[in-house]
Amino acid sequence: EFFLNNKKIIIYSFITLIAVIIIYIGYGFYGEKKNTRVGNLYNQANVLLSNKKNEEAMMLYEEVILEKNKFYSPLSLNIIIENDLKSDGEILKLFDQVIKIRSLSKEDKNLIILKKGIFLTKKGDEDQILDTLNPIINEKSIWADLAVKTLRDFYFFKGEKNKSAQYEEILLKKTN
């Protein structure tokens, strides 16, 4: 009697359940296919780079970064930096693209932000370095000590011994 009285609700519930399962499986296949495609792009870029076709490789690395893949996008950014394939301003924009990847864990994002801060030290823009690294230090990230060391060393090599000593003191307080 229960089934006869609630026939429509049971049928709609069953159809909804089947639709959700199909969507879930389809999304899994889509994600796997997309990941494979991005991996293939990354590998093609590596082959082009090894064949000294830097411009073509750089275009593929950029495409990988724009795909916002949590594994291949940071790798592509690292290769662009290591091989000096882009100007500093363009690299900073690529850093921002990688940092915006939603699927990255908080600490992975902080690592990329730290790398951006280290990259900025060669430009020497103090405000930009501080704006980049201070959030990592303030939120007690696992990368906080390295961010403090980066600032300490930045000021030391810049010749600002007092500021360098302040960051050294921050490190000492953290270890005690």
Tab-separated table of N, CA and C in Angstrom:
chain	number	residue	atom	x	y	z
A	1	GLU	N	0.815	-1.194	0.000
A	1	GLU	CA	0.000	0.000	0.000
A	1	GLU	C	0.873	1.278	0.000
A	2	PHE	N	1.935	1.221	0.752
A	2	PHE	CA	2.861	2.376	0.803
A	2	PHE	C	3.391	2.701	-0.595
A	3	PHE	N	3.790	1.672	-1.326
A	3	PHE	CA	4.350	1.878	-2.660
A	3	PHE	C	3.302	2.420	-3.631
A	4	LEU	N	2.089	1.971	-3.507
A	4	LEU	CA	1.033	2.449	-4.391
A	4	LEU	C	0.700	3.911	-4.105
A	5	ASN	N	0.706	4.294	-2.855
A	5	ASN	CA	0.385	5.675	-2.485
A	5	ASN	C	1.506	6.656	-2.840
A	6	ASN	N	2.732	6.161	-2.853
A	6	ASN	CA	3.892	7.043	-3.087
A	6	ASN	C	4.620	6.676	-4.382
A	7	LYS	N	3.885	6.132	-5.345
A	7	LYS	CA	4.483	5.665	-6.585
A	7	LYS	C	5.245	6.776	-7.309
A	8	LYS	N	4.651	7.953	-7.446
A	8	LYS	CA	5.294	9.060	-8.165
A	8	LYS	C	6.581	9.501	-7.468
A	9	ILE	N	6.542	9.631	-6.160
A	9	ILE	CA	7.713	10.061	-5.400
A	9	ILE	C	8.840	9.035	-5.539
A	10	ILE	N	8.499	7.776	-5.465
A	10	ILE	CA	9.510	6.716	-5.585
A	10	ILE	C	10.126	6.723	-6.979
A	11	ILE	N	9.307	6.868	-7.998
A	11	ILE	CA	9.818	6.892	-9.380
A	11	ILE	C	10.717	8.107	-9.587
A	12	TYR	N	10.299	9.288	-9.151
A	12	TYR	CA	11.123	10.494	-9.302
A	12	TYR	C	12.427	10.379	-8.516
A	13	SER	N	12.351	9.811	-7.336
A	13	SER	CA	13.561	9.630	-6.523
A	13	SER	C	14.532	8.678	-7.213
A	14	PHE	N	13.997	7.601	-7.758
A	14	PHE	CA	14.833	6.622	-8.455
A	14	PHE	C	15.486	7.244	-9.690
A	15	ILE	N	14.708	7.986	-10.463
A	15	ILE	CA	15.239	8.646	-11.656
A	15	ILE	C	16.310	9.667	-11.264
A	16	THR	N	16.063	10.423	-10.207
A	16	THR	CA	17.044	11.400	-9.732
A	16	THR	C	18.329	10.709	-9.302
A	17	LEU	N	18.218	9.610	-8.591
A	17	LEU	CA	19.388	8.857	-8.144
A	17	LEU	C	20.200	8.356	-9.328
A	18	ILE	N	19.537	7.818	-10.313
A	18	ILE	CA	20.217	7.329	-11.523
A	18	ILE	C	20.911	8.486	-12.235
A	19	ALA	N	20.231	9.630	-12.348
A	19	ALA	CA	20.830	10.797	-13.015
A	19	ALA	C	22.079	11.275	-12.268
A	20	VAL	N	22.022	11.303	-10.945
A	20	VAL	CA	23.179	11.734	-10.151
A	20	VAL	C	24.348	10.781	-10.357
A	21	ILE	N	24.089	9.502	-10.376
A	21	ILE	CA	25.152	8.508	-10.588
A	21	ILE	C	25.772	8.677	-11.974
A	22	ILE	N	24.948	8.866	-12.981
A	22	ILE	CA	25.456	9.048	-14.350
A	22	ILE	C	26.298	10.318	-14.436
A	23	ILE	N	25.845	11.389	-13.830
A	23	ILE	CA	26.600	12.652	-13.848
A	23	ILE	C	27.935	12.472	-13.117
A	24	TYR	N	27.917	11.809	-11.987
A	24	TYR	CA	29.141	11.585	-11.215
A	24	TYR	C	30.161	10.779	-12.018
A	25	ILE	N	29.708	9.708	-12.642
A	25	ILE	CA	30.608	8.882	-13.453
A	25	ILE	C	31.110	9.669	-14.660
A	26	GLY	N	30.210	10.399	-15.314
A	26	GLY	CA	30.603	11.217	-16.466
A	26	GLY	C	31.625	12.271	-16.092
A	27	TYR	N	31.438	12.904	-14.941
A	27	TYR	CA	32.394	13.918	-14.493
A	27	TYR	C	33.756	13.296	-14.220
A	28	GLY	N	33.762	12.101	-13.662
A	28	GLY	CA	35.022	11.401	-13.419
A	28	GLY	C	35.754	11.105	-14.719
A	29	PHE	N	35.031	10.625	-15.724
A	29	PHE	CA	35.646	10.367	-17.028
A	29	PHE	C	36.151	11.656	-17.652
A	30	TYR	N	35.371	12.711	-17.551
A	30	TYR	CA	35.776	14.004	-18.101
A	30	TYR	C	37.061	14.493	-17.435
A	31	GLY	N	37.130	14.414	-16.107
A	31	GLY	CA	38.315	14.861	-15.388
A	31	GLY	C	39.539	14.049	-15.750
A	32	GLU	N	39.357	12.748	-15.891
A	32	GLU	CA	40.472	11.875	-16.253
A	32	GLU	C	40.956	12.195	-17.671
A	33	LYS	N	40.020	12.394	-18.585
A	33	LYS	CA	40.371	12.704	-19.972
A	33	LYS	C	41.085	14.053	-20.057
A	34	LYS	N	40.592	15.022	-19.304
A	34	LYS	CA	41.217	16.356	-19.298
A	34	LYS	C	42.625	16.272	-18.712
A	35	ASN	N	42.794	15.508	-17.647
A	35	ASN	CA	44.104	15.367	-17.025
A	35	ASN	C	45.092	14.717	-17.992
A	36	THR	N	44.632	13.724	-18.723
A	36	THR	CA	45.486	13.064	-19.716
A	36	THR	C	45.878	14.035	-20.821
A	37	ARG	N	44.915	14.838	-21.263
A	37	ARG	CA	45.204	15.812	-22.331
A	37	ARG	C	46.222	16.840	-21.865
A	38	VAL	N	46.077	17.339	-20.635
A	38	VAL	CA	47.012	18.328	-20.095
A	38	VAL	C	48.393	17.697	-19.924
A	39	GLY	N	48.433	16.450	-19.478
A	39	GLY	CA	49.709	15.740	-19.355
A	39	GLY	C	50.404	15.599	-20.701
A	40	ASN	N	49.616	15.304	-21.741
A	40	ASN	CA	50.185	15.192	-23.085
A	40	ASN	C	50.718	16.539	-23.571
A	41	LEU	N	49.991	17.614	-23.290
A	41	LEU	CA	50.484	18.955	-23.658
A	41	LEU	C	51.810	19.247	-22.959
A	42	TYR	N	51.864	18.929	-21.672
A	42	TYR	CA	53.086	19.152	-20.892
A	42	TYR	C	54.255	18.362	-21.484
A	43	ASN	N	54.007	17.103	-21.829
A	43	ASN	CA	55.068	16.272	-22.419
A	43	ASN	C	55.503	16.795	-23.778
A	44	GLN	N	54.547	17.255	-24.588
A	44	GLN	CA	54.889	17.839	-25.889
A	44	GLN	C	55.772	19.072	-25.694
A	45	ALA	N	55.430	19.889	-24.710
A	45	ALA	CA	56.225	21.088	-24.436
A	45	ALA	C	57.644	20.704	-24.020
A	46	ASN	N	57.777	19.654	-23.216
A	46	ASN	CA	59.109	19.207	-22.803
A	46	ASN	C	59.935	18.746	-23.987
A	47	VAL	N	59.301	18.032	-24.919
A	47	VAL	CA	60.002	17.572	-26.123
A	47	VAL	C	60.440	18.770	-26.961
A	48	LEU	N	59.535	19.723	-27.139
A	48	LEU	CA	59.883	20.917	-27.910
A	48	LEU	C	61.026	21.683	-27.256
A	49	LEU	N	61.002	21.788	-25.958
A	49	LEU	CA	62.058	22.496	-25.238
A	49	LEU	C	63.392	21.779	-25.401
A	50	SER	N	63.388	20.462	-25.330
A	50	SER	CA	64.639	19.716	-25.490
A	50	SER	C	65.169	19.817	-26.919
A	51	ASN	N	64.287	20.102	-27.868
A	51	ASN	CA	64.699	20.306	-29.264
A	51	ASN	C	64.980	21.771	-29.574
A	52	LYS	N	65.093	22.576	-28.519
A	52	LYS	CA	65.418	24.013	-28.624
A	52	LYS	C	64.351	24.823	-29.357
A	53	LYS	N	63.120	24.362	-29.326
A	53	LYS	CA	62.001	25.113	-29.906
A	53	LYS	C	61.296	25.822	-28.752
A	54	ASN	N	62.016	26.791	-28.182
A	54	ASN	CA	61.574	27.437	-26.951
A	54	ASN	C	60.242	28.173	-27.088
A	55	GLU	N	60.049	28.858	-28.181
A	55	GLU	CA	58.815	29.640	-28.355
A	55	GLU	C	57.591	28.739	-28.400
A	56	GLU	N	57.699	27.651	-29.154
A	56	GLU	CA	56.569	26.717	-29.241
A	56	GLU	C	56.332	26.041	-27.891
A	57	ALA	N	57.414	25.669	-27.223
A	57	ALA	CA	57.301	25.028	-25.912
A	57	ALA	C	56.642	25.976	-24.922
A	58	MET	N	57.071	27.220	-24.930
A	58	MET	CA	56.527	28.213	-24.001
A	58	MET	C	55.024	28.380	-24.203
A	59	MET	N	54.577	28.359	-25.450
A	59	MET	CA	53.146	28.490	-25.721
A	59	MET	C	52.374	27.309	-25.126
A	60	LEU	N	52.928	26.108	-25.232
A	60	LEU	CA	52.257	24.940	-24.664
A	60	LEU	C	52.283	24.979	-23.136
A	61	TYR	N	53.397	25.421	-22.563
A	61	TYR	CA	53.452	25.545	-21.100
A	61	TYR	C	52.413	26.548	-20.607
A	62	GLU	N	52.262	27.636	-21.324
A	62	GLU	CA	51.233	28.622	-20.954
A	62	GLU	C	49.837	28.015	-21.047
A	63	GLU	N	49.603	27.227	-22.083
A	63	GLU	CA	48.300	26.577	-22.234
A	63	GLU	C	48.037	25.639	-21.057
A	64	VAL	N	49.075	24.922	-20.629
A	64	VAL	CA	48.935	24.026	-19.476
A	64	VAL	C	48.591	24.837	-18.227
A	65	ILE	N	49.253	25.971	-18.043
A	65	ILE	CA	48.978	26.814	-16.875
A	65	ILE	C	47.536	27.297	-16.903
A	66	LEU	N	47.057	27.697	-18.065
A	66	LEU	CA	45.684	28.192	-18.184
A	66	LEU	C	44.647	27.093	-17.951
A	67	GLU	N	45.044	25.831	-18.088
A	67	GLU	CA	44.133	24.708	-17.803
A	67	GLU	C	43.904	24.542	-16.304
A	68	LYS	N	44.722	25.197	-15.485
A	68	LYS	CA	44.609	25.185	-14.022
A	68	LYS	C	44.641	23.765	-13.450
A	69	ASN	N	45.594	22.991	-13.928
A	69	ASN	CA	45.797	21.644	-13.420
A	69	ASN	C	46.711	21.724	-12.206
A	70	LYS	N	46.308	21.118	-11.097
A	70	LYS	CA	47.052	21.278	-9.854
A	70	LYS	C	48.435	20.639	-9.900
A	71	PHE	N	48.680	19.729	-10.806
A	71	PHE	CA	49.989	19.097	-10.916
A	71	PHE	C	50.833	19.716	-12.024
A	72	TYR	N	50.298	19.767	-13.227
A	72	TYR	CA	51.093	20.191	-14.379
A	72	TYR	C	51.284	21.703	-14.482
A	73	SER	N	50.338	22.494	-13.998
A	73	SER	CA	50.472	23.955	-14.104
A	73	SER	C	51.660	24.483	-13.297
A	74	PRO	N	51.824	24.093	-12.019
A	74	PRO	CA	53.021	24.555	-11.291
A	74	PRO	C	54.324	24.060	-11.922
A	75	LEU	N	54.317	22.826	-12.437
A	75	LEU	CA	55.518	22.317	-13.106
A	75	LEU	C	55.867	23.162	-14.332
A	76	SER	N	54.845	23.511	-15.096
A	76	SER	CA	55.063	24.336	-16.296
A	76	SER	C	55.633	25.690	-15.916
A	77	LEU	N	55.098	26.281	-14.867
A	77	LEU	CA	55.614	27.569	-14.401
A	77	LEU	C	57.084	27.448	-14.014
A	78	ASN	N	57.427	26.393	-13.293
A	78	ASN	CA	58.827	26.195	-12.894
A	78	ASN	C	59.748	26.079	-14.098
A	79	ILE	N	59.315	25.367	-15.119
A	79	ILE	CA	60.154	25.208	-16.309
A	79	ILE	C	60.294	26.528	-17.047
A	80	ILE	N	59.231	27.301	-17.124
A	80	ILE	CA	59.312	28.617	-17.771
A	80	ILE	C	60.335	29.491	-17.041
A	81	ILE	N	60.320	29.445	-15.717
A	81	ILE	CA	61.263	30.252	-14.934
A	81	ILE	C	62.690	29.741	-15.119
A	82	GLU	N	62.891	28.436	-14.980
A	82	GLU	CA	64.227	27.852	-15.088
A	82	GLU	C	64.877	28.127	-16.427
A	83	ASN	N	64.089	28.127	-17.473
A	83	ASN	CA	64.633	28.296	-18.825
A	83	ASN	C	64.507	29.719	-19.337
A	84	ASP	N	64.035	30.615	-18.459
A	84	ASP	CA	63.933	32.034	-18.801
A	84	ASP	C	63.180	32.244	-20.124
A	85	LEU	N	62.004	31.623	-20.207
A	85	LEU	CA	61.217	31.680	-21.437
A	85	LEU	C	60.342	32.924	-21.542
A	86	LYS	N	60.126	33.610	-20.430
A	86	LYS	CA	59.268	34.798	-20.416
A	86	LYS	C	59.964	35.918	-19.650
A	87	SER	N	59.476	37.140	-19.847
A	87	SER	CA	59.989	38.277	-19.088
A	87	SER	C	59.480	38.200	-17.655
A	88	ASP	N	60.121	38.945	-16.766
A	88	ASP	CA	59.742	38.916	-15.347
A	88	ASP	C	58.279	39.309	-15.129
A	89	GLY	N	57.820	40.334	-15.826
A	89	GLY	CA	56.428	40.770	-15.671
A	89	GLY	C	55.440	39.698	-16.094
A	90	GLU	N	55.746	39.006	-17.184
A	90	GLU	CA	54.865	37.942	-17.655
A	90	GLU	C	54.897	36.754	-16.697
A	91	ILE	N	56.062	36.476	-16.117
A	91	ILE	CA	56.171	35.375	-15.150
A	91	ILE	C	55.332	35.683	-13.918
A	92	LEU	N	55.330	36.920	-13.483
A	92	LEU	CA	54.513	37.286	-12.319
A	92	LEU	C	53.031	37.058	-12.596
A	93	LYS	N	52.600	37.339	-13.815
A	93	LYS	CA	51.205	37.070	-14.179
A	93	LYS	C	50.918	35.571	-14.167
A	94	LEU	N	51.890	34.778	-14.614
A	94	LEU	CA	51.712	33.326	-14.595
A	94	LEU	C	51.662	32.801	-13.160
A	95	PHE	N	52.480	33.396	-12.269
A	95	PHE	CA	52.404	33.037	-10.850
A	95	PHE	C	50.977	33.247	-10.348
A	96	ASP	N	50.409	34.389	-10.686
A	96	ASP	CA	49.052	34.696	-10.230
A	96	ASP	C	48.034	33.691	-10.773
A	97	GLN	N	48.231	33.253	-12.015
A	97	GLN	CA	47.331	32.246	-12.595
A	97	GLN	C	47.412	30.938	-11.814
A	98	VAL	N	48.633	30.525	-11.487
A	98	VAL	CA	48.809	29.258	-10.772
A	98	VAL	C	48.259	29.370	-9.349
A	99	ILE	N	48.470	30.507	-8.708
A	99	ILE	CA	47.984	30.704	-7.338
A	99	ILE	C	46.459	30.628	-7.285
A	100	LYS	N	45.788	30.979	-8.368
A	100	LYS	CA	44.320	30.968	-8.410
A	100	LYS	C	43.714	29.581	-8.618
A	101	ILE	N	44.535	28.563	-8.777
A	101	ILE	CA	44.013	27.215	-9.008
A	101	ILE	C	43.293	26.742	-7.749
A	102	ARG	N	42.026	26.494	-7.857
A	102	ARG	CA	41.189	26.141	-6.704
A	102	ARG	C	41.530	24.784	-6.107
A	103	SER	N	41.968	23.864	-6.935
A	103	SER	CA	42.194	22.505	-6.446
A	103	SER	C	43.506	22.357	-5.673
A	104	LEU	N	44.323	23.405	-5.647
A	104	LEU	CA	45.558	23.350	-4.865
A	104	LEU	C	45.237	23.430	-3.377
A	105	SER	N	45.995	22.683	-2.594
A	105	SER	CA	45.823	22.784	-1.140
A	105	SER	C	46.364	24.141	-0.679
A	106	LYS	N	45.982	24.542	0.504
A	106	LYS	CA	46.413	25.831	1.050
A	106	LYS	C	47.943	25.897	1.130
A	107	GLU	N	48.579	24.833	1.578
A	107	GLU	CA	50.037	24.842	1.712
A	107	GLU	C	50.739	24.794	0.356
A	108	ASP	N	50.129	24.145	-0.633
A	108	ASP	CA	50.702	24.173	-1.982
A	108	ASP	C	50.642	25.595	-2.550
A	109	LYS	N	49.517	26.282	-2.297
A	109	LYS	CA	49.414	27.682	-2.717
A	109	LYS	C	50.461	28.530	-2.010
A	110	ASN	N	50.631	28.289	-0.709
A	110	ASN	CA	51.634	29.053	0.033
A	110	ASN	C	53.042	28.802	-0.498
A	111	LEU	N	53.319	27.563	-0.925
A	111	LEU	CA	54.627	27.273	-1.517
A	111	LEU	C	54.823	28.076	-2.800
A	112	ILE	N	53.801	28.148	-3.619
A	112	ILE	CA	53.905	28.909	-4.873
A	112	ILE	C	54.041	30.403	-4.565
A	113	ILE	N	53.325	30.876	-3.561
A	113	ILE	CA	53.458	32.281	-3.148
A	113	ILE	C	54.872	32.544	-2.645
A	114	LEU	N	55.427	31.610	-1.894
A	114	LEU	CA	56.813	31.738	-1.421
A	114	LEU	C	57.775	31.801	-2.600
A	115	LYS	N	57.587	30.941	-3.577
A	115	LYS	CA	58.429	30.967	-4.780
A	115	LYS	C	58.305	32.311	-5.496
A	116	LYS	N	57.092	32.846	-5.512
A	116	LYS	CA	56.891	34.168	-6.124
A	116	LYS	C	57.681	35.215	-5.345
A	117	GLY	N	57.638	35.143	-4.007
A	117	GLY	CA	58.404	36.085	-3.181
A	117	GLY	C	59.888	35.973	-3.441
A	118	ILE	N	60.378	34.750	-3.544
A	118	ILE	CA	61.806	34.538	-3.847
A	118	ILE	C	62.122	35.083	-5.225
A	119	PHE	N	61.240	34.855	-6.178
A	119	PHE	CA	61.435	35.379	-7.535
A	119	PHE	C	61.498	36.910	-7.513
A	120	LEU	N	60.646	37.514	-6.685
A	120	LEU	CA	60.610	38.975	-6.613
A	120	LEU	C	61.894	39.565	-6.016
A	121	THR	N	62.622	38.784	-5.232
A	121	THR	CA	63.842	39.335	-4.620
A	121	THR	C	64.875	39.739	-5.667
A	122	LYS	N	64.837	39.124	-6.814
A	122	LYS	CA	65.809	39.528	-7.842
A	122	LYS	C	65.431	40.875	-8.468
A	123	LYS	N	64.133	41.232	-8.399
A	123	LYS	CA	63.704	42.549	-8.874
A	123	LYS	C	63.990	43.618	-7.831
A	124	GLY	N	63.954	43.211	-6.548
A	124	GLY	CA	64.289	44.127	-5.468
A	124	GLY	C	63.186	45.077	-5.044
A	125	ASP	N	61.942	44.830	-5.418
A	125	ASP	CA	60.834	45.696	-5.032
A	125	ASP	C	60.368	45.295	-3.634
A	126	GLU	N	60.851	46.007	-2.636
A	126	GLU	CA	60.616	45.664	-1.236
A	126	GLU	C	59.135	45.562	-0.893
A	127	ASP	N	58.345	46.528	-1.302
A	127	ASP	CA	56.910	46.509	-0.980
A	127	ASP	C	56.215	45.282	-1.555
A	128	GLN	N	56.553	44.958	-2.785
A	128	GLN	CA	55.931	43.814	-3.439
A	128	GLN	C	56.346	42.505	-2.747
A	129	ILE	N	57.606	42.418	-2.339
A	129	ILE	CA	58.090	41.224	-1.633
A	129	ILE	C	57.362	41.080	-0.300
A	130	LEU	N	57.261	42.180	0.440
A	130	LEU	CA	56.572	42.142	1.734
A	130	LEU	C	55.095	41.784	1.577
A	131	ASP	N	54.443	42.364	0.574
A	131	ASP	CA	53.029	42.058	0.324
A	131	ASP	C	52.830	40.579	-0.017
A	132	THR	N	53.819	40.006	-0.662
A	132	THR	CA	53.720	38.601	-1.062
A	132	THR	C	53.999	37.655	0.103
A	133	LEU	N	55.038	37.940	0.883
A	133	LEU	CA	55.487	36.992	1.902
A	133	LEU	C	54.815	37.162	3.271
A	134	ASN	N	54.403	38.359	3.622
A	134	ASN	CA	53.812	38.565	4.949
A	134	ASN	C	52.570	37.712	5.223
A	135	PRO	N	51.678	37.510	4.258
A	135	PRO	CA	50.530	36.640	4.558
A	135	PRO	C	50.946	35.214	4.951
A	136	ILE	N	52.003	34.705	4.345
A	136	ILE	CA	52.485	33.366	4.698
A	136	ILE	C	53.006	33.364	6.132
A	137	ILE	N	53.737	34.405	6.477
A	137	ILE	CA	54.304	34.512	7.830
A	137	ILE	C	53.187	34.672	8.852
A	138	ASN	N	52.223	35.504	8.564
A	138	ASN	CA	51.162	35.814	9.523
A	138	ASN	C	50.174	34.672	9.742
A	139	GLU	N	49.993	33.809	8.762
A	139	GLU	CA	49.014	32.736	8.942
A	139	GLU	C	49.638	31.449	9.467
A	140	LYS	N	50.862	31.514	9.859
A	140	LYS	CA	51.527	30.359	10.482
A	140	LYS	C	51.584	29.152	9.539
A	141	SER	N	51.916	29.402	8.314
A	141	SER	CA	52.068	28.351	7.320
A	141	SER	C	53.319	27.527	7.634
A	142	ILE	N	53.371	26.324	7.066
A	142	ILE	CA	54.589	25.527	7.223
A	142	ILE	C	55.761	26.174	6.486
A	143	TRP	N	55.458	27.112	5.616
A	143	TRP	CA	56.484	27.814	4.852
A	143	TRP	C	56.880	29.138	5.503
A	144	ALA	N	56.336	29.439	6.666
A	144	ALA	CA	56.582	30.729	7.315
A	144	ALA	C	58.065	30.949	7.626
A	145	ASP	N	58.740	29.937	8.161
A	145	ASP	CA	60.157	30.100	8.482
A	145	ASP	C	60.978	30.410	7.239
A	146	LEU	N	60.673	29.729	6.151
A	146	LEU	CA	61.407	29.980	4.912
A	146	LEU	C	61.110	31.382	4.373
A	147	ALA	N	59.890	31.850	4.551
A	147	ALA	CA	59.544	33.209	4.132
A	147	ALA	C	60.317	34.233	4.962
A	148	VAL	N	60.426	33.979	6.265
A	148	VAL	CA	61.191	34.878	7.140
A	148	VAL	C	62.670	34.869	6.734
A	149	LYS	N	63.212	33.700	6.473
A	149	LYS	CA	64.617	33.591	6.039
A	149	LYS	C	64.837	34.326	4.721
A	150	THR	N	63.860	34.244	3.837
A	150	THR	CA	63.973	34.944	2.546
A	150	THR	C	64.046	36.451	2.770
A	151	LEU	N	63.185	36.968	3.648
A	151	LEU	CA	63.211	38.405	3.948
A	151	LEU	C	64.513	38.788	4.657
A	152	ARG	N	64.946	37.949	5.593
A	152	ARG	CA	66.210	38.216	6.289
A	152	ARG	C	67.359	38.314	5.292
A	153	ASP	N	67.454	37.347	4.398
A	153	ASP	CA	68.532	37.333	3.418
A	153	ASP	C	68.404	38.476	2.413
A	154	PHE	N	67.172	38.801	2.033
A	154	PHE	CA	66.947	39.923	1.117
A	154	PHE	C	67.525	41.213	1.701
A	155	TYR	N	67.181	41.472	2.966
A	155	TYR	CA	67.684	42.696	3.602
A	155	TYR	C	69.180	42.623	3.846
A	156	PHE	N	69.700	41.458	4.156
A	156	PHE	CA	71.137	41.318	4.391
A	156	PHE	C	71.916	41.657	3.120
A	157	PHE	N	71.532	41.090	2.004
A	157	PHE	CA	72.236	41.339	0.749
A	157	PHE	C	71.967	42.732	0.197
A	158	LYS	N	70.915	43.331	0.656
A	158	LYS	CA	70.615	44.712	0.275
A	158	LYS	C	71.440	45.689	1.118
A	159	GLY	N	72.051	45.168	2.192
A	159	GLY	CA	72.881	46.000	3.053
A	159	GLY	C	72.137	46.628	4.214
A	160	GLU	N	70.904	46.211	4.427
A	160	GLU	CA	70.112	46.750	5.525
A	160	GLU	C	70.194	45.769	6.700
A	161	LYS	N	71.284	45.892	7.437
A	161	LYS	CA	71.592	44.949	8.515
A	161	LYS	C	70.559	44.986	9.644
A	162	ASN	N	70.002	46.158	9.951
A	162	ASN	CA	69.016	46.259	11.037
A	162	ASN	C	67.750	45.463	10.713
A	163	LYS	N	67.239	45.625	9.493
A	163	LYS	CA	66.037	44.889	9.098
A	163	LYS	C	66.326	43.388	9.030
A	164	SER	N	67.529	43.055	8.550
A	164	SER	CA	67.918	41.651	8.500
A	164	SER	C	67.954	41.060	9.905
A	165	ALA	N	68.484	41.810	10.857
A	165	ALA	CA	68.562	41.355	12.245
A	165	ALA	C	67.162	41.189	12.852
A	166	GLN	N	66.224	42.041	12.452
A	166	GLN	CA	64.849	41.916	12.952
A	166	GLN	C	64.234	40.575	12.524
A	167	TYR	N	64.486	40.210	11.287
A	167	TYR	CA	63.939	38.941	10.810
A	167	TYR	C	64.680	37.752	11.418
A	168	GLU	N	65.968	37.922	11.690
A	168	GLU	CA	66.717	36.883	12.400
A	168	GLU	C	66.134	36.680	13.801
A	169	GLU	N	65.755	37.787	14.433
A	169	GLU	CA	65.158	37.713	15.758
A	169	GLU	C	63.803	36.999	15.728
A	170	ILE	N	63.044	37.236	14.692
A	170	ILE	CA	61.760	36.539	14.524
A	170	ILE	C	62.002	35.026	14.419
A	171	LEU	N	63.030	34.651	13.676
A	171	LEU	CA	63.357	33.232	13.557
A	171	LEU	C	63.748	32.635	14.906
A	172	LEU	N	64.547	33.362	15.657
A	172	LEU	CA	64.982	32.868	16.961
A	172	LEU	C	63.816	32.705	17.914
A	173	LYS	N	62.861	33.628	17.870
A	173	LYS	CA	61.680	33.527	18.727
A	173	LYS	C	60.845	32.307	18.367
A	174	LYS	N	60.780	31.988	17.087
A	174	LYS	CA	59.989	30.844	16.636
A	174	LYS	C	60.594	29.530	17.100
A	175	THR	N	61.905	29.463	17.195
A	175	THR	CA	62.545	28.218	17.597
A	175	THR	C	62.527	28.015	19.111
A	176	ASN	N	62.308	29.080	19.865
A	176	ASN	CA	62.276	28.956	21.340
A	176	ASN	C	60.921	28.714	21.866
